[in-house]
């Protein structure tokens, strides 16, 4: 990424504003004094005929958006806000969703700190990638610049910024990653931590980090923004920071509950949406569901049944729009499209139905929503340190979240919220607040990043809510087993390398180890395929054909090598989009895997990891890839017990092969990528491994004396004994022999 300091464009900006000679220069702009601007001065800049950032004349679209921006609640408090930032290093800002926090406050900071003159950027963090992209897009329009130029975004595996960028929206995880190489965040003059109420793991760590940075960098400003009112905790945490409250502008929302619990919330949500469409006055509908598959399914059903409704009951046309994190940007923009016009003049009005994950809860505002359907669930991270399982689980939301969701119905006029659960359940079953993510996450990756940041004393890290000691211990243990930390919990050279990869430590370890087995090229491809949403499509109406298509790629050793087969075939085909379509593969995911692979390859090259392949005809071609897999995931192994079920090793959890696995023959030993918690426990993306590899590759972990008794343990014990005997007789086999 380019450094803002060697940006010739900025020098130009500086010149043109100081001598005011360039044509069309924004005069008001050249009069701003960094860190001392007033609301009136900023508004004068915005009202000029020419853009102070680009020198170009403002478009008419700019002017029409500007009028709307002036109406936002935060704009009324612009002077109050500037006074607070001028006099304080930390400011806490609380405001109702839609009041203009995310889109406006960063712009006020741009005009106040003049990054284009001063050479330091403004960053605004978002917990969700969709929000970062979508808001950056909107703000680039508001500032009348091209997205990716003066205003950009940065999310994992996608950097849409340039040397001209002065305002950057990024995920909290990306900023944290940046801090690893630039501990003082010296490229920034202000950091805005948005959606702080979400209490994501990364935001919690960033908040703690900002406190440390602020002590050393008196020039940096930090604004913490939140949509809920429990601001006291934030104020206190940030050295009694002042609070700015932006009063909301909302209309009353009537809340309805179901009289009986719903057995199938997806079905209930669809029925409710269509009922609203058939019977309620004009106004768009927002449905909260939990994830991509569910949302796509709901959209399909809504569209089919909606068509029928329109035909039979003469209802208005429908625009049905999904929203989830992996949707490509042009599809995301559709949530802002207008509801369709009536089919005939004066006919029944059209309606937009947005089916979204909880990104629409507080991160994105969609104007025009009048009806909200809330089934009461979202996908949440859960972590059980005892069995080292982290999983995304569809779980009941909190009362605070339910209130936020209802609020989305009253943005533009009075609305209605349909909760698909009983009132009793709302009062008795939902918890008050969602627990901060730090209390329910595997901390392996974050601990590694902190180590890289030089934070060694993790126990005494100044966190808003301290993490549980057991969870922290598990993280240190994982990193130690991976060889990322030495006995004194210091980063090892491998640990440094692992932390350079923007992926889970195990996955990074797998890539690094692949060099020992001569197969980094293949393992990079597998790692990339594991980093994208599911590539296999399985539409309800064509499941058999989809399964047949998948079977063509199946590798007898398991799902990882099947993914490799898919990737290789994709790279070899001539018309990738058509080819994907014909083979029931998600083109988007494969394209993205290709780009991720390239990024991982660059990190690997930077770490001096040789990029090599074994000879395809070698009998070790595939086994070596699986050895590398084992080197990363030896802690995620399951053994087939005599009863026909798998038990995870060391934790003795009963698990089933996920039905999506190509492994029908149930090999005795498997390594898995993911533990899926549903009513049953599944392991997903699974490959066969050899038990002797476990002892060979991770002897420190497979110290059998610490294992609870089970068949797997007995098999390994026998093997270890035999190895010891053979080992006495034969010279020891080392890994390099197998290359
Ligand atoms: O962050 P906060 O929830 O306070 O509000 P925001 O995201 O800054 O949005 C402020 C307003 O900008 C919204 O109420 C919308 O009217 C408008 N907006 C829009 O029209 N289109 C977008 N893509 C984003 C925001
Ligand atoms: Mg916001």
XYZ file of C-alpha atoms and ligand atoms in Angstrom:
765
model
C 0.000 0.000 0.000
C 1.335 3.424 -0.883
C 2.510 5.758 1.819
C 0.562 8.950 2.005
C 3.778 10.849 2.669
C 5.268 10.227 -0.737
C 2.202 11.345 -2.491
C 2.887 13.955 -5.160
C -0.810 14.610 -5.360
C -0.842 15.841 -1.786
C 2.019 18.213 -2.430
C 0.005 19.552 -5.310
C -3.012 20.008 -3.103
C -0.941 21.869 -0.605
C 0.464 24.228 -3.218
C -2.784 24.967 -4.898
C -4.476 25.717 -1.639
C -1.714 27.932 -0.295
C -1.275 30.135 -3.331
C -4.882 29.791 -4.413
C -3.841 30.154 -8.012
C -5.203 26.970 -9.517
C -8.440 27.418 -11.347
C -11.575 26.374 -9.583
C -9.818 26.108 -6.215
C -12.071 25.894 -3.236
C -11.220 29.141 -1.419
C -13.028 28.247 1.770
C -10.939 25.104 1.823
C -7.640 26.936 1.765
C -8.674 28.917 4.808
C -9.127 25.944 7.109
C -6.634 25.603 9.932
C -6.010 21.970 10.924
C -7.524 21.111 14.286
C -9.297 24.435 14.635
C -12.138 24.435 12.155
C -15.670 25.517 12.928
C -18.898 24.027 11.686
C -19.580 27.194 9.693
C -16.193 26.971 7.968
C -16.751 23.321 7.132
C -20.167 24.057 5.715
C -18.723 26.854 3.600
C -16.273 24.332 2.160
C -19.110 21.958 1.332
C -21.141 24.786 -0.194
C -18.342 25.873 -2.547
C -18.658 25.369 -6.254
C -15.543 23.214 -6.411
C -14.369 20.158 -4.567
C -11.491 20.967 -2.221
C -10.179 17.429 -2.539
C -10.080 17.097 -6.305
C -10.331 20.637 -7.612
C -13.239 19.554 -9.830
C -16.591 21.329 -9.930
C -19.138 19.665 -7.692
C -21.750 17.565 -9.513
C -25.468 18.189 -9.244
C -25.850 14.852 -7.518
C -23.420 16.099 -4.866
C -25.630 19.070 -4.222
C -28.796 17.058 -3.873
C -27.165 14.642 -1.427
C -25.705 17.572 0.509
C -29.176 18.909 1.178
C -30.151 15.558 2.717
C -26.976 15.396 4.778
C -27.666 18.797 6.280
C -30.917 17.395 7.626
C -29.294 14.571 9.570
C -29.372 14.820 13.367
C -25.562 14.764 13.714
C -25.250 17.829 11.526
C -27.146 19.860 14.096
C -24.395 19.008 16.531
C -21.430 19.563 14.282
C -20.087 22.518 16.250
C -20.624 20.723 19.553
C -18.768 17.738 18.204
C -15.847 19.812 16.910
C -15.547 21.622 20.248
C -15.270 18.291 22.018
C -12.635 16.860 19.652
C -10.599 20.022 19.805
C -10.448 19.856 23.572
C -10.226 16.141 24.175
C -8.289 13.223 22.866
C -11.180 10.762 23.308
C -14.803 11.482 22.523
C -17.688 9.052 22.957
C -20.602 9.592 20.626
C -23.939 7.861 20.975
C -26.687 8.213 18.426
C -29.658 6.347 17.078
C -29.036 4.288 13.961
C -29.518 6.465 10.898
C -28.593 9.715 12.638
C -25.512 10.108 10.460
C -22.664 8.895 12.664
C -20.910 6.629 10.222
C -21.256 8.710 7.091
C -20.853 12.232 8.530
C -18.494 12.166 11.518
C -15.512 10.889 9.488
C -16.083 13.716 6.991
C -16.113 16.285 9.798
C -12.780 14.846 10.854
C -11.436 15.115 7.321
C -12.277 18.813 7.159
C -10.933 19.355 10.644
C -7.638 17.499 10.378
C -7.052 18.005 6.656
C -5.338 14.707 5.936
C -4.664 15.816 2.364
C -2.495 18.624 3.694
C -1.152 17.112 6.863
C -0.295 13.757 5.354
C -2.106 11.570 7.861
C -5.308 9.658 7.161
C -8.580 9.236 8.994
C -9.740 5.658 9.616
C -13.207 4.529 10.571
C -13.601 0.920 11.658
C -16.598 -1.347 11.127
C -17.138 -4.791 12.596
C -18.556 -6.039 9.284
C -17.063 -6.049 5.839
C -20.332 -5.320 4.046
C -20.775 -2.210 6.148
C -17.228 -1.023 5.423
C -17.724 -1.431 1.676
C -21.215 -0.041 1.526
C -20.519 3.002 3.666
C -17.320 3.825 1.793
C -19.316 3.715 -1.422
C -21.914 6.087 -0.003
C -19.370 8.511 1.429
C -17.414 8.600 -1.810
C -20.637 9.765 -3.456
C -21.270 12.269 -0.686
C -17.772 13.714 -1.154
C -18.080 13.517 -4.926
C -14.972 11.419 -5.424
C -14.332 8.018 -6.965
C -14.468 5.068 -4.578
C -10.954 3.839 -3.927
C -9.412 7.250 -4.533
C -9.836 9.887 -1.802
C -12.318 7.674 0.021
C -11.719 3.948 0.139
C -12.110 0.794 2.132
C -9.947 -2.018 3.288
C -11.231 -5.439 4.253
C -9.449 -8.758 4.478
C -8.158 -9.814 1.082
C -9.404 -6.627 -0.544
C -7.742 -3.245 -0.431
C -9.677 -0.563 -2.236
C -7.543 2.476 -1.406
C -4.890 4.463 -3.219
C -2.093 6.899 -2.499
C -4.739 9.625 -2.588
C -6.860 8.110 0.144
C -7.592 10.461 3.021
C -10.553 8.658 4.539
C -10.535 4.920 4.901
C -13.318 2.670 6.127
C -11.951 -0.652 7.268
C -12.912 -3.657 9.281
C -11.672 -3.561 12.858
C -9.607 -6.652 12.061
C -7.753 -4.877 9.267
C -6.782 -1.937 11.454
C -5.533 -4.319 14.097
C -3.443 -6.051 11.470
C -2.038 -2.722 10.371
C -1.062 -1.982 13.943
C 1.144 -5.066 13.863
C 3.506 -3.419 11.429
C 2.897 0.158 12.566
C 2.466 -0.034 16.336
C 1.631 3.628 16.800
C -0.715 3.759 13.811
C 1.446 6.629 12.678
C -0.241 6.917 9.292
C -3.415 8.175 10.961
C -4.367 11.413 12.654
C -7.712 10.111 13.855
C -9.263 6.734 14.488
C -13.006 6.395 14.660
C -14.146 3.167 16.263
C -17.686 2.662 15.038
C -20.335 0.247 16.280
C -18.489 -0.074 19.561
C -21.648 -1.411 21.188
C -21.191 -4.590 19.157
C -18.163 -5.374 21.276
C -16.470 -7.517 18.686
C -13.229 -9.109 19.703
C -11.219 -6.911 17.353
C -12.874 -3.681 18.470
C -12.305 -4.577 22.115
C -8.617 -5.126 21.450
C -8.395 -1.954 19.351
C -9.987 0.042 22.152
C -7.352 -1.199 24.534
C -4.644 -0.487 21.994
C -5.906 3.048 21.406
C -5.538 3.804 25.095
C -1.870 2.882 24.930
C -1.263 4.723 21.676
C -3.005 7.840 22.955
C -0.592 8.053 25.874
C 2.338 8.167 23.488
C 0.765 10.131 20.660
C -0.830 13.278 21.959
C -1.689 14.333 18.422
C -4.039 11.461 17.624
C -7.798 11.808 18.079
C -10.058 8.899 18.922
C -13.816 8.909 18.516
C -15.797 5.961 19.822
C -19.288 5.665 18.352
C -22.151 3.483 19.459
C -25.831 3.034 18.758
C -26.918 2.137 22.260
C -27.075 4.121 25.397
C -24.822 2.229 27.779
C -22.241 4.919 27.197
C -21.055 5.264 30.780
C -18.945 2.168 30.571
C -17.209 3.542 27.467
C -16.684 6.974 28.994
C -15.172 5.558 32.120
C -12.924 3.210 30.196
C -11.542 6.069 28.091
C -10.287 8.154 30.994
C -13.687 9.796 31.615
C -14.090 10.913 28.032
C -16.856 13.422 27.287
C -20.078 12.169 25.757
C -22.005 13.598 22.862
C -25.528 12.286 22.525
C -27.290 12.718 19.228
C -31.017 12.594 19.847
C -32.717 10.149 17.533
C -35.419 10.937 15.097
C -37.628 7.915 15.175
C -41.279 7.151 14.880
C -43.254 4.808 17.101
C -43.095 1.136 16.232
C -45.870 -1.240 17.181
C -44.570 -4.608 18.267
C -46.486 -7.839 17.652
C -45.661 -11.243 19.090
C -46.782 -14.686 17.979
C -49.210 -16.286 20.420
C -47.394 -19.641 20.188
C -43.725 -20.423 19.598
C -42.946 -20.960 15.895
C -41.493 -24.307 14.976
C -39.990 -23.219 11.672
C -38.967 -19.581 11.801
C -37.921 -19.470 8.142
C -41.341 -20.585 7.002
C -43.016 -18.253 9.489
C -40.922 -15.314 8.275
C -41.864 -15.940 4.653
C -45.555 -16.271 5.478
C -45.505 -13.094 7.513
C -43.766 -11.149 4.765
C -46.300 -12.225 2.158
C -49.165 -11.512 4.505
C -47.863 -7.994 5.051
C -47.601 -7.559 1.331
C -51.165 -8.703 0.805
C -52.790 -6.754 3.602
C -50.701 -3.819 4.882
C -50.360 -0.334 3.416
C -47.318 0.713 1.387
C -43.856 0.440 2.953
C -40.833 -1.824 2.607
C -40.126 -4.947 4.637
C -36.910 -5.981 6.380
C -36.549 -9.642 7.370
C -33.725 -10.699 9.688
C -32.301 -14.155 9.008
C -29.006 -15.721 10.016
C -26.827 -16.501 7.019
C -26.252 -16.765 3.315
C -27.892 -20.125 2.648
C -30.980 -19.354 4.661
C -31.291 -15.928 3.083
C -30.943 -17.225 -0.477
C -33.496 -19.928 0.279
C -35.915 -17.362 1.697
C -35.475 -15.128 -1.351
C -36.209 -18.020 -3.685
C -39.353 -18.998 -1.805
C -40.522 -15.395 -1.460
C -40.082 -14.828 -5.133
C -41.961 -17.981 -6.159
C -44.825 -17.536 -3.740
C -44.865 -13.798 -4.288
C -45.436 -14.311 -8.021
C -48.391 -16.492 -7.249
C -49.794 -13.924 -4.820
C -49.440 -11.181 -7.395
C -51.261 -13.267 -9.960
C -54.054 -14.463 -7.750
C -54.645 -11.597 -5.344
C -53.680 -8.754 -7.636
C -50.953 -7.521 -5.263
C -48.236 -5.094 -6.305
C -44.870 -6.237 -7.718
C -42.060 -7.238 -5.368
C -38.355 -6.450 -5.307
C -36.643 -9.091 -3.195
C -33.086 -8.332 -2.122
C -30.675 -10.475 -0.095
C -27.957 -8.941 2.075
C -25.047 -10.836 3.641
C -21.331 -10.409 3.953
C -20.108 -12.363 0.947
C -22.443 -10.736 -1.539
C -20.502 -8.859 -4.250
C -20.654 -5.042 -3.976
C -22.945 -4.461 -6.973
C -25.493 -6.851 -5.456
C -25.174 -5.143 -2.078
C -26.146 -1.839 -3.626
C -29.535 -3.282 -4.562
C -30.790 -2.820 -0.998
C -30.939 0.906 -1.762
C -33.029 0.508 -4.910
C -36.566 1.836 -4.822
C -39.602 -0.414 -4.535
C -41.045 -1.213 -7.977
C -43.794 0.916 -9.460
C -47.348 -0.480 -9.635
C -47.841 -2.665 -12.683
C -50.573 -0.424 -13.992
C -51.065 3.255 -13.153
C -53.062 3.428 -9.933
C -52.583 -0.318 -9.323
C -51.454 -1.928 -6.063
C -48.141 -0.403 -4.909
C -44.906 -2.343 -5.292
C -42.832 -3.295 -2.307
C -39.194 -4.023 -1.507
C -38.346 -6.920 0.783
C -34.789 -6.941 2.135
C -33.719 -10.269 3.637
C -30.612 -9.609 5.704
C -28.259 -10.878 8.373
C -27.963 -8.670 11.404
C -25.748 -6.285 9.436
C -29.004 -4.346 8.944
C -29.522 -4.205 12.704
C -27.357 -1.133 13.313
C -24.573 -1.041 10.708
C -26.535 -0.177 7.584
C -29.550 2.053 7.370
C -32.090 1.344 4.677
C -34.564 4.167 4.326
C -38.180 3.353 3.637
C -38.437 0.277 5.886
C -41.794 0.246 7.627
C -42.159 -3.430 8.553
C -39.602 -5.528 10.362
C -39.818 -9.291 10.756
C -37.677 -10.580 13.582
C -37.447 -14.361 14.085
C -35.183 -13.716 17.077
C -32.032 -15.462 15.923
C -28.587 -14.592 14.640
C -25.401 -16.497 13.975
C -23.079 -16.013 16.899
C -19.632 -17.210 17.727
C -19.515 -19.630 20.597
C -16.420 -21.111 22.112
C -16.041 -23.916 24.523
C -12.475 -23.826 25.804
C -12.799 -27.191 27.518
C -13.145 -28.981 24.211
C -11.446 -26.250 22.172
C -14.372 -25.830 19.849
C -15.291 -22.523 18.312
C -18.316 -22.492 16.104
C -20.850 -20.190 14.566
C -24.128 -21.158 16.071
C -27.609 -19.908 15.315
C -28.559 -18.532 18.714
C -31.328 -16.404 20.222
C -30.576 -12.691 20.089
C -30.620 -10.410 23.131
C -33.414 -8.061 24.143
C -31.151 -5.132 23.236
C -30.746 -6.527 19.720
C -34.498 -7.142 19.429
C -35.111 -3.503 20.314
C -32.602 -2.353 17.708
C -34.276 -4.508 15.080
C -37.698 -3.109 15.916
C -36.271 0.409 15.662
C -35.471 -0.159 11.986
C -39.216 -0.017 11.238
C -39.600 3.552 12.459
C -36.993 5.378 10.407
C -39.212 7.351 8.073
C -42.681 6.917 9.556
C -44.538 4.870 12.167
C -43.926 1.179 11.593
C -44.609 -2.345 12.773
C -42.340 -5.068 14.044
C -43.430 -8.696 13.940
C -41.530 -10.821 16.420
C -41.799 -14.491 15.579
C -41.647 -15.508 19.231
C -43.906 -15.083 22.194
C -43.901 -12.112 24.514
C -43.208 -14.482 27.368
C -40.141 -15.733 25.549
C -38.970 -12.164 24.974
C -39.224 -11.430 28.677
C -37.952 -14.703 30.071
C -35.699 -16.371 27.521
C -33.767 -13.586 25.852
C -30.759 -12.240 27.683
C -30.508 -8.503 28.270
C -27.289 -7.888 26.310
C -25.218 -10.068 24.040
C -21.975 -11.072 25.738
C -18.894 -9.381 24.325
C -17.252 -11.561 21.715
C -14.024 -11.715 23.674
C -15.800 -13.955 26.174
C -16.908 -16.424 23.509
C -14.015 -16.699 21.052
C -10.967 -18.754 20.449
C -8.234 -16.217 21.148
C -5.394 -17.974 19.310
C -5.160 -15.565 16.450
C -5.591 -12.453 18.548
C -2.996 -13.516 21.115
C -0.522 -14.028 18.310
C -1.253 -10.576 16.917
C -0.837 -9.046 20.332
C 2.479 -10.788 20.786
C 3.548 -9.339 17.485
C 2.450 -5.933 18.738
C 4.735 -6.400 21.689
C 1.951 -6.898 24.216
C 3.334 -9.641 26.395
C 1.410 -9.385 29.580
C -1.921 -10.582 28.293
C -3.405 -11.198 31.678
C -3.087 -7.567 32.614
C -4.098 -6.158 29.281
C -6.428 -3.256 29.952
C -9.589 -4.644 28.391
C -13.107 -3.407 28.892
C -14.093 -6.926 29.890
C -11.158 -9.154 30.716
C -11.048 -12.487 28.917
C -11.461 -15.690 30.868
C -8.128 -17.126 32.055
C -9.023 -20.566 30.732
C -9.657 -19.183 27.268
C -6.387 -17.300 27.330
C -4.572 -20.396 28.470
C -6.077 -22.394 25.625
C -4.871 -19.786 23.166
C -1.331 -19.869 24.505
C -1.416 -23.640 24.471
C -2.559 -23.750 20.846
C 0.201 -21.364 19.790
C 2.743 -23.337 21.733
C 1.698 -26.600 20.099
C 1.897 -24.927 16.704
C 5.434 -23.861 17.502
C 4.516 -20.185 17.322
C 5.517 -19.549 20.927
C 8.502 -20.948 22.786
C 8.505 -22.235 26.360
C 8.696 -18.688 27.687
C 5.718 -17.697 25.528
C 7.874 -15.581 23.220
C 7.246 -15.494 19.486
C 9.399 -17.978 17.593
C 10.524 -17.391 13.995
C 7.635 -19.622 12.908
C 5.316 -17.562 15.085
C 6.445 -14.419 13.284
C 5.730 -16.075 9.969
C 2.325 -17.339 11.065
C 1.342 -13.865 12.182
C 2.240 -12.481 8.758
C -0.606 -14.468 7.229
C -4.059 -12.878 7.527
C -5.630 -16.273 8.295
C -6.087 -18.662 11.218
C -2.827 -19.786 12.801
C -3.443 -23.446 11.925
C -4.007 -22.628 8.286
C -0.849 -20.526 8.200
C 1.108 -23.307 9.867
C -0.147 -25.694 7.196
C 1.271 -23.445 4.460
C 4.576 -22.966 6.233
C 4.953 -26.710 6.852
C 4.141 -27.510 3.253
C 7.645 -26.386 2.372
C 9.009 -29.371 4.334
C 6.917 -31.668 2.191
C 7.621 -29.991 -1.120
C 4.033 -28.972 -1.800
C 3.520 -25.292 -1.005
C 1.895 -24.620 -4.369
C -0.853 -27.150 -3.743
C -1.315 -26.245 -0.105
C -1.638 -22.546 -0.958
C -4.477 -23.475 -3.279
C -6.189 -25.517 -0.574
C -5.746 -22.703 1.961
C -7.311 -20.249 -0.469
C -10.226 -22.585 -1.114
C -10.758 -22.913 2.637
C -10.878 -19.121 2.956
C -13.878 -18.538 0.692
C -17.563 -19.348 1.089
C -18.620 -22.828 0.043
C -17.905 -23.391 -3.647
C -20.365 -26.252 -4.136
C -23.863 -25.209 -5.105
C -26.753 -27.499 -4.297
C -30.020 -25.929 -5.423
C -33.040 -27.670 -4.010
C -34.490 -28.506 -7.407
C -31.259 -30.001 -8.745
C -29.633 -31.721 -5.798
C -28.975 -34.973 -7.586
C -27.348 -33.325 -10.565
C -25.315 -31.091 -8.290
C -24.114 -34.109 -6.321
C -23.147 -35.857 -9.539
C -21.185 -32.824 -10.647
C -19.394 -32.728 -7.327
C -18.621 -36.437 -7.505
C -16.581 -35.740 -10.643
C -14.121 -33.792 -8.493
C -14.159 -36.125 -5.500
C -10.795 -37.340 -4.283
C -10.778 -40.596 -2.383
C -8.583 -39.157 0.362
C -11.073 -36.496 1.301
C -12.504 -33.038 0.996
C -9.294 -31.016 1.020
C -7.958 -32.759 -2.043
C -11.380 -32.514 -3.630
C -11.127 -28.751 -3.218
C -7.707 -28.893 -4.829
C -9.169 -30.821 -7.768
C -11.842 -28.183 -8.196
C -9.288 -25.392 -8.097
C -7.043 -27.073 -10.642
C -9.966 -27.758 -12.967
C -11.110 -24.159 -12.608
C -7.656 -22.893 -13.552
C -7.624 -25.173 -16.561
C -11.000 -24.288 -18.031
C -11.462 -21.737 -20.779
C -14.781 -20.143 -19.934
C -14.765 -20.029 -16.157
C -18.213 -18.530 -15.556
C -19.961 -20.955 -17.869
C -17.863 -23.834 -16.629
C -18.801 -23.062 -13.016
C -22.452 -22.834 -13.933
C -22.341 -26.202 -15.696
C -20.591 -27.817 -12.755
C -22.725 -26.393 -9.960
C -19.869 -24.347 -8.603
C -19.991 -20.844 -7.181
C -18.036 -18.738 -9.688
C -17.734 -15.857 -7.251
C -16.090 -18.035 -4.614
C -13.616 -19.500 -7.069
C -12.642 -16.127 -8.432
C -12.124 -14.907 -4.946
C -10.102 -18.041 -4.046
C -7.824 -17.257 -6.958
C -7.181 -13.747 -5.715
C -6.696 -14.917 -2.134
C -4.234 -17.528 -3.298
C -2.187 -14.822 -4.948
C -2.170 -12.775 -1.758
C -1.172 -15.752 0.354
C 1.527 -16.587 -2.169
C 2.949 -13.099 -1.780
C 3.042 -13.429 1.997
C 4.737 -16.804 1.623
C 7.315 -15.331 -0.743
C 7.958 -12.497 1.699
C 8.608 -15.090 4.403
C 11.081 -16.842 2.066
C 8.945 -19.947 1.963
C 9.952 -21.865 -1.193
C 7.104 -22.232 -3.666
C 7.392 -25.834 -4.764
C 5.469 -28.841 -6.022
C 6.215 -32.539 -5.954
C 6.299 -34.498 -9.140
C 2.702 -35.403 -9.903
C 3.660 -38.987 -10.694
C 5.343 -39.447 -7.325
C 3.407 -41.758 -4.983
C 3.966 -39.143 -2.286
C 2.277 -36.334 -4.214
C -1.014 -36.587 -2.335
C 0.232 -38.052 0.970
C 2.644 -35.142 1.339
C -0.154 -32.648 0.947
C -2.032 -34.486 3.668
C 1.073 -34.440 5.850
C 1.178 -30.665 5.532
C -2.503 -30.596 6.460
C -1.719 -32.620 9.529
C 1.078 -30.234 10.478
C -1.481 -27.450 10.757
C -4.498 -29.306 12.052
C -3.120 -32.081 14.261
C -5.307 -30.737 17.051
C -8.415 -31.389 14.972
C -8.311 -35.108 14.527
C -11.017 -37.707 15.028
C -10.829 -41.488 15.296
C -13.462 -43.944 14.126
C -14.474 -46.012 17.142
C -15.649 -49.558 16.837
C -19.258 -48.459 17.247
C -18.993 -46.696 13.901
C -18.812 -43.206 15.295
C -16.013 -40.715 15.390
C -14.554 -39.359 18.620
C -12.386 -36.262 18.514
C -8.987 -37.024 19.863
C -8.102 -35.769 23.342
C -11.496 -34.106 23.884
C -13.593 -37.230 23.205
C -16.467 -35.444 21.520
C -18.825 -37.625 19.570
C -18.982 -36.299 16.001
C -20.434 -37.238 12.638
C -18.984 -36.707 9.195
C -20.861 -33.798 7.652
C -23.185 -35.023 4.905
C -21.331 -32.801 2.429
C -18.149 -34.848 2.827
C -16.932 -36.956 -0.082
C -15.604 -39.504 2.410
C -18.278 -42.141 2.408
C -16.087 -45.020 3.431
C -15.293 -43.637 6.902
C -11.503 -43.889 7.204
C -10.174 -44.727 10.653
C -8.304 -41.452 11.192
C -9.365 -38.073 9.887
C -8.320 -34.472 10.234
C -11.063 -31.863 9.984
C -11.229 -28.191 9.217
C -14.336 -27.223 11.069
C -16.515 -28.348 13.942
C -20.157 -27.593 13.242
C -22.456 -27.300 16.204
C -26.079 -27.947 15.428
C -28.439 -30.373 17.083
C -25.728 -32.907 16.351
C -22.001 -32.317 16.162
C -20.522 -32.522 12.710
C -17.006 -32.261 11.380
C -16.826 -30.593 7.988
C -14.127 -30.611 5.307
C -12.461 -33.820 6.339
C -9.499 -35.830 5.036
C -7.945 -39.143 5.892
C -4.628 -39.133 7.739
C -2.262 -41.832 8.942
C -1.899 -42.270 12.700
C 1.881 -42.540 12.434
C 1.985 -39.028 10.955
C 0.367 -37.681 14.098
C 3.113 -39.087 16.298
C 5.767 -37.993 13.871
C 4.573 -34.505 13.089
C 3.244 -33.412 16.466
C 4.927 -35.552 19.125
C 4.598 -32.781 21.712
C 0.827 -32.759 21.278
C 0.515 -36.526 21.011
C 2.014 -37.064 24.412
C -0.313 -39.957 25.059
C -0.051 -39.896 28.823
C -2.260 -36.802 28.811
C -4.996 -38.446 26.716
C -8.242 -39.729 28.171
C -8.737 -43.436 27.505
C -10.363 -44.319 24.191
C -9.733 -46.664 21.290
C -7.817 -44.029 19.390
C -5.409 -43.636 22.243
C -4.799 -47.388 22.384
C -4.062 -47.525 18.665
C -1.592 -44.680 18.988
C 0.037 -46.277 22.028
C 0.646 -49.494 20.158
C 2.056 -47.565 17.282
C 4.317 -45.527 19.530
C 5.609 -48.688 21.133
C 6.352 -50.252 17.768
C 8.079 -47.084 16.614
C 10.244 -47.138 19.719
C 11.279 -50.735 19.038
C 11.873 -50.159 15.345
C 13.539 -46.863 16.115
C 16.117 -48.669 18.254
C 17.026 -50.944 15.381
C 16.828 -48.671 12.404
C 18.337 -45.242 11.881
C 15.676 -42.661 12.546
C 13.591 -41.641 9.570
C 13.487 -37.944 9.237
C 11.076 -35.806 7.370
C 13.487 -34.716 4.679
C 13.656 -38.262 3.397
C 10.089 -38.036 2.242
C 10.514 -34.979 0.143
O -24.198 5.576 11.390
P -25.613 5.951 11.538
O -26.490 4.766 11.752
O -25.836 6.971 12.600
O -26.114 6.617 10.170
P -25.412 6.624 8.736
O -25.018 5.262 8.340
O -24.363 7.668 8.732
O -26.597 7.059 7.763
C -27.142 8.344 7.789
C -28.170 8.500 6.705
O -27.553 8.491 5.441
C -29.196 7.402 6.635
O -30.284 7.648 7.458
C -29.624 7.428 5.200
O -30.675 8.358 5.033
C -28.423 7.963 4.470
N -27.762 6.925 3.704
C -28.192 6.631 2.423
O -29.138 7.230 1.962
N -27.570 5.649 1.703
C -26.546 4.958 2.208
N -25.953 4.019 1.464
C -26.105 5.216 3.518
C -26.725 6.211 4.235
Mg -23.468 3.605 11.569
